[in-house]
CSV table of C-alpha atoms in Angstrom, one decimal:
chain,number,residue,atom,x,y,z
A,50,MET,CA,-19.6,-44.6,-31.7
A,51,ALA,CA,-18.8,-42.6,-29.0
A,52,PRO,CA,-17.5,-43.7,-25.6
A,53,SER,CA,-19.2,-45.0,-22.8
A,54,PRO,CA,-18.9,-42.9,-19.2
A,55,SER,CA,-16.5,-46.0,-18.6
A,56,THR,CA,-14.2,-46.1,-21.1
A,57,SER,CA,-14.0,-41.9,-21.9
A,58,THR,CA,-10.7,-41.1,-22.8
A,59,ALA,CA,-10.8,-37.1,-21.6
A,60,SER,CA,-7.6,-36.8,-19.3
A,61,PRO,CA,-7.3,-35.1,-16.2
A,62,ALA,CA,-6.2,-32.0,-17.4
A,63,ASP,CA,-9.1,-31.8,-20.0
A,64,ALA,CA,-11.5,-32.8,-17.1
A,65,ALA,CA,-9.6,-29.5,-15.1
A,66,SER,CA,-9.6,-27.6,-18.0
A,67,ALA,CA,-13.3,-28.0,-18.8
A,68,ALA,CA,-14.3,-27.2,-14.7
A,69,PRO,CA,-16.1,-24.0,-14.4
A,70,ALA,CA,-13.8,-21.4,-12.1
A,71,ARG,CA,-13.9,-21.5,-8.7
A,72,ARG,CA,-16.6,-18.1,-7.1
A,73,MET,CA,-14.6,-16.0,-5.1
A,74,SER,CA,-15.8,-15.9,-1.1
A,75,SER,CA,-17.0,-12.8,0.2
A,76,ASP,CA,-14.2,-12.2,2.2
A,77,GLU,CA,-11.7,-12.7,-1.0
A,78,ARG,CA,-13.9,-10.7,-3.2
A,79,ARG,CA,-13.9,-8.1,-0.3
A,80,GLU,CA,-10.0,-8.0,-0.2
A,81,GLN,CA,-10.1,-7.5,-3.7
A,82,ILE,CA,-11.9,-4.4,-4.0
A,83,ILE,CA,-10.0,-3.0,-0.7
A,84,ALA,CA,-6.6,-3.7,-3.0
A,85,ALA,CA,-8.4,-1.6,-5.6
A,86,ALA,CA,-9.2,1.0,-3.0
A,87,ILE,CA,-5.7,1.6,-2.2
A,88,ALA,CA,-4.9,1.7,-5.5
A,89,MET,CA,-7.1,3.9,-7.2
A,90,PHE,CA,-7.5,6.5,-3.9
A,91,GLY,CA,-3.3,6.2,-4.1
A,92,ALA,CA,-3.1,7.7,-7.4
A,93,ARG,CA,-6.0,9.8,-7.1
A,94,GLY,CA,-6.9,10.8,-3.8
A,95,TYR,CA,-10.1,11.0,-1.7
A,96,GLU,CA,-11.7,13.4,-3.6
A,97,GLY,CA,-10.7,12.3,-7.1
A,98,THR,CA,-11.7,8.7,-6.8
A,99,THR,CA,-15.4,7.4,-6.7
A,100,THR,CA,-16.7,4.2,-6.0
A,101,ASP,CA,-17.1,3.4,-9.8
A,102,ASP,CA,-13.6,4.1,-10.6
A,103,VAL,CA,-12.9,1.3,-8.1
A,104,ALA,CA,-15.5,-0.8,-8.4
A,105,ARG,CA,-13.8,-0.6,-12.0
A,106,ALA,CA,-10.6,-1.6,-11.1
A,107,ALA,CA,-12.0,-4.4,-8.8
A,108,GLY,CA,-13.9,-5.8,-11.9
A,109,VAL,CA,-17.0,-5.6,-10.4
A,110,SER,CA,-20.1,-3.6,-10.3
A,111,GLN,CA,-20.2,0.1,-8.7
A,112,PRO,CA,-23.5,-1.5,-6.8
A,113,TYR,CA,-21.8,-4.0,-5.4
A,114,VAL,CA,-19.0,-1.8,-3.9
A,115,VAL,CA,-21.7,0.2,-2.7
A,116,ARG,CA,-23.5,-2.7,-0.8
A,117,LEU,CA,-20.6,-3.7,0.4
A,118,PHE,CA,-19.1,-1.1,1.7
A,119,GLY,CA,-22.3,1.8,2.1
A,120,SER,CA,-20.3,5.0,0.6
A,121,LYS,CA,-16.6,6.0,-0.4
A,122,GLU,CA,-16.4,7.3,3.0
A,123,SER,CA,-16.4,4.3,4.9
A,124,LEU,CA,-14.3,2.6,1.5
A,125,PHE,CA,-11.6,5.0,2.2
A,126,LEU,CA,-11.3,3.9,5.6
A,127,ALA,CA,-11.5,0.3,4.7
A,128,ALA,CA,-8.3,1.0,2.2
A,129,LEU,CA,-6.7,2.9,5.5
A,130,SER,CA,-7.3,0.2,8.3
A,131,ALA,CA,-6.3,-1.8,5.4
A,132,SER,CA,-2.7,0.1,4.5
A,133,SER,CA,-2.5,0.8,8.2
A,134,ASP,CA,-2.3,-3.1,9.0
A,135,ALA,CA,0.0,-3.9,6.0
A,136,LEU,CA,2.5,-1.2,7.4
A,137,MET,CA,2.6,-2.4,11.1
A,138,ALA,CA,2.5,-6.1,10.5
A,139,ALA,CA,5.6,-4.9,7.8
A,140,PHE,CA,7.6,-3.0,11.1
A,141,ARG,CA,6.5,-5.6,13.5
A,142,GLU,CA,8.2,-8.4,11.4
A,143,ALA,CA,11.1,-6.7,10.8
A,144,LEU,CA,11.7,-6.0,14.6
A,145,ALA,CA,11.3,-9.8,15.5
A,146,ASP,CA,13.3,-10.7,12.8
A,147,ASP,CA,16.4,-11.6,14.8
A,148,ALA,CA,18.4,-13.6,12.5
A,149,SER,CA,19.1,-10.6,9.8
A,150,ASP,CA,22.4,-9.0,10.0
A,151,LEU,CA,21.0,-6.2,9.5
A,152,GLU,CA,20.9,-3.4,12.3
A,153,LEU,CA,17.2,-3.0,13.8
A,154,PRO,CA,16.2,0.3,11.7
A,155,GLN,CA,17.8,-0.6,8.5
A,156,ARG,CA,15.6,-3.5,8.8
A,157,ILE,CA,12.4,-1.1,9.8
A,158,GLY,CA,13.2,1.5,6.7
A,159,ASP,CA,13.7,-1.5,4.4
A,160,ALA,CA,10.6,-3.3,5.3
A,161,TYR,CA,9.2,0.4,4.7
A,162,VAL,CA,10.4,0.6,1.7
A,163,GLN,CA,9.4,-3.1,0.4
A,164,LEU,CA,5.5,-1.6,0.7
A,165,VAL,CA,6.0,0.0,-1.9
A,166,SER,CA,4.6,-3.2,-3.9
A,167,VAL,CA,1.6,-2.6,-2.5
A,168,ARG,CA,0.1,-0.3,-5.3
A,169,GLY,CA,-1.2,2.9,-3.7
A,170,LEU,CA,0.0,2.1,0.1
A,171,HIS,CA,1.9,5.4,0.6
A,172,GLN,CA,0.5,7.4,-0.9
A,173,THR,CA,-3.3,6.7,0.9
A,174,LEU,CA,-1.6,7.3,3.9
A,175,SER,CA,-0.3,10.3,2.6
A,176,HIS,CA,-3.4,11.3,1.6
A,177,ALA,CA,-5.1,11.0,4.8
A,178,TRP,CA,-2.8,13.1,5.8
A,179,LEU,CA,-4.2,15.8,4.5
A,180,LEU,CA,-7.3,14.9,5.4
A,181,GLY,CA,-7.4,16.1,9.1
A,182,SER,CA,-9.8,18.3,8.8
A,183,HIS,CA,-12.3,15.7,8.1
A,184,PRO,CA,-15.2,15.3,10.7
A,185,VAL,CA,-14.5,11.3,9.9
A,186,ILE,CA,-11.3,10.6,8.6
A,187,GLY,CA,-9.4,12.9,10.2
A,188,PRO,CA,-9.7,11.4,13.9
A,189,ALA,CA,-8.8,8.1,12.3
A,190,ALA,CA,-5.6,9.3,10.1
A,191,ARG,CA,-4.8,10.9,13.8
A,192,ASP,CA,-5.5,7.4,15.7
A,193,ILE,CA,-3.0,5.7,12.7
A,194,PHE,CA,0.0,8.2,13.1
A,195,ALA,CA,-0.2,8.1,16.7
A,196,ASP,CA,-0.5,4.3,16.4
A,197,VAL,CA,3.4,4.4,14.3
A,198,TRP,CA,4.4,7.0,17.1
A,199,GLN,CA,3.8,4.7,20.1
A,200,PHE,CA,5.2,1.8,18.1
A,201,PHE,CA,8.8,3.7,17.5
A,202,ARG,CA,8.9,4.7,21.4
A,203,GLU,CA,7.4,1.5,23.4
A,204,GLU,CA,8.1,-1.6,21.4
A,205,VAL,CA,11.3,-0.7,18.9
A,206,GLY,CA,12.6,1.8,22.1
A,207,PHE,CA,13.6,4.3,20.4
A,208,SER,CA,14.3,7.2,22.1
A,209,ALA,CA,11.6,10.4,21.4
A,210,GLU,CA,14.3,12.2,18.4
A,211,GLU,CA,15.0,8.5,16.4
A,212,ALA,CA,11.1,8.1,16.2
A,213,SER,CA,10.9,11.7,15.0
A,214,SER,CA,13.8,10.9,12.5
A,215,PHE,CA,12.1,7.4,11.2
A,216,LEU,CA,8.8,9.5,10.6
A,217,ALA,CA,10.5,12.4,8.8
A,218,GLN,CA,12.4,10.1,6.6
A,219,GLY,CA,9.0,8.2,6.5
A,220,MET,CA,7.4,11.2,4.8
A,221,LEU,CA,9.7,12.0,3.1
A,222,ILE,CA,9.5,9.0,1.2
A,223,ASN,CA,6.0,8.9,0.8
A,224,VAL,CA,6.6,12.9,-1.0
A,225,MET,CA,8.6,11.0,-3.1
A,226,ILE,CA,6.9,8.5,-4.6
A,227,GLY,CA,3.7,10.6,-4.3
A,228,MET,CA,5.7,12.9,-6.9
A,229,ARG,CA,6.8,10.3,-9.2
A,230,LEU,CA,10.0,11.6,-9.0
A,231,VAL,CA,11.4,8.2,-10.7
A,232,ASP,CA,10.4,9.1,-14.1
A,233,ASP,CA,13.5,12.1,-13.2
A,234,TYR,CA,15.8,9.4,-12.0
A,235,ASP,CA,19.5,10.1,-14.0
A,236,THR,CA,18.2,13.5,-16.0
A,237,ASP,CA,17.8,15.7,-12.9
A,238,PRO,CA,21.1,15.4,-11.2
A,239,ARG,CA,19.2,17.1,-8.2
A,240,ILE,CA,16.5,14.0,-8.3
A,241,THR,CA,19.3,11.2,-8.7
A,242,GLU,CA,21.5,12.5,-5.6
A,243,LEU,CA,18.2,12.7,-3.6
A,244,MET,CA,16.8,9.2,-4.5
A,245,GLN,CA,20.6,7.5,-4.2
A,246,THR,CA,20.6,9.1,-0.5
A,247,CYS,CA,16.7,7.9,0.7
A,248,PHE,CA,17.2,4.6,-1.2
A,249,PRO,CA,21.0,3.2,-0.7
A,250,SER,CA,20.4,-0.1,-0.6
A,251,LYS,CA,16.3,-0.4,-2.3
A,252,LEU,CA,17.4,1.8,-5.6
A,253,PRO,CA,17.1,-0.7,-8.0
A,254,GLN,CA,13.7,-2.3,-6.7
A,255,ILE,CA,12.4,1.3,-6.3
A,256,LEU,CA,13.0,2.4,-10.1
A,257,ASP,CA,11.6,-1.1,-10.9
A,258,ILE,CA,7.6,-1.1,-9.1
A,259,ALA,CA,7.5,2.8,-8.1
A,260,PRO,CA,4.7,4.6,-9.5
A,261,ARG,CA,5.5,6.6,-12.9
A,262,ALA,CA,4.4,10.1,-14.3
A,263,ASP,CA,2.2,7.8,-17.4
A,264,GLU,CA,0.9,5.6,-15.4
A,265,PRO,CA,-3.2,6.7,-15.2
A,266,TRP,CA,-3.5,4.6,-11.4
């Protein structure tokens, strides 16, 4: 005879496994789509990415993406804004980390390199810098770039020369990541020296998580 509800032998684990999976909230789904957009735009650029590409990467339908964001342009702006927010949050966290033994410039530089773990972030920013003639994306990109300059000058207190040096190094890192130079590390001595110079303390991490040429996105 089957046990009555009062004498059921089902364990809590059994009950948990039988329970339906929690549905994601609209905010969580939006964040998931933006993360996929950053990865896809980072890998393929603005022109080479479609809303359908992002939808497939996020595991949702293309009409759902369009319903949330309206257009590819708006989706790219959301991805760019999220990338910028993550960048500035990492910079400000490094700035506030007074307990660290590292000097401030190294803390900020390390924070920038750590963002390689956000797939496509550096490349999405780089693509935005190249869209200066776009009537909507261009002004947004210029505003973000100016905000970074203002952060170095006013919040960090760097001189104009120091701020310029940091921006230049950051752009070099973006280029190296976008070109997927990790593929040629240890086979091309020029690339090996370049990467060892640019990533003196973070090279193992970069080699482990940076995108490679054979990855589709």
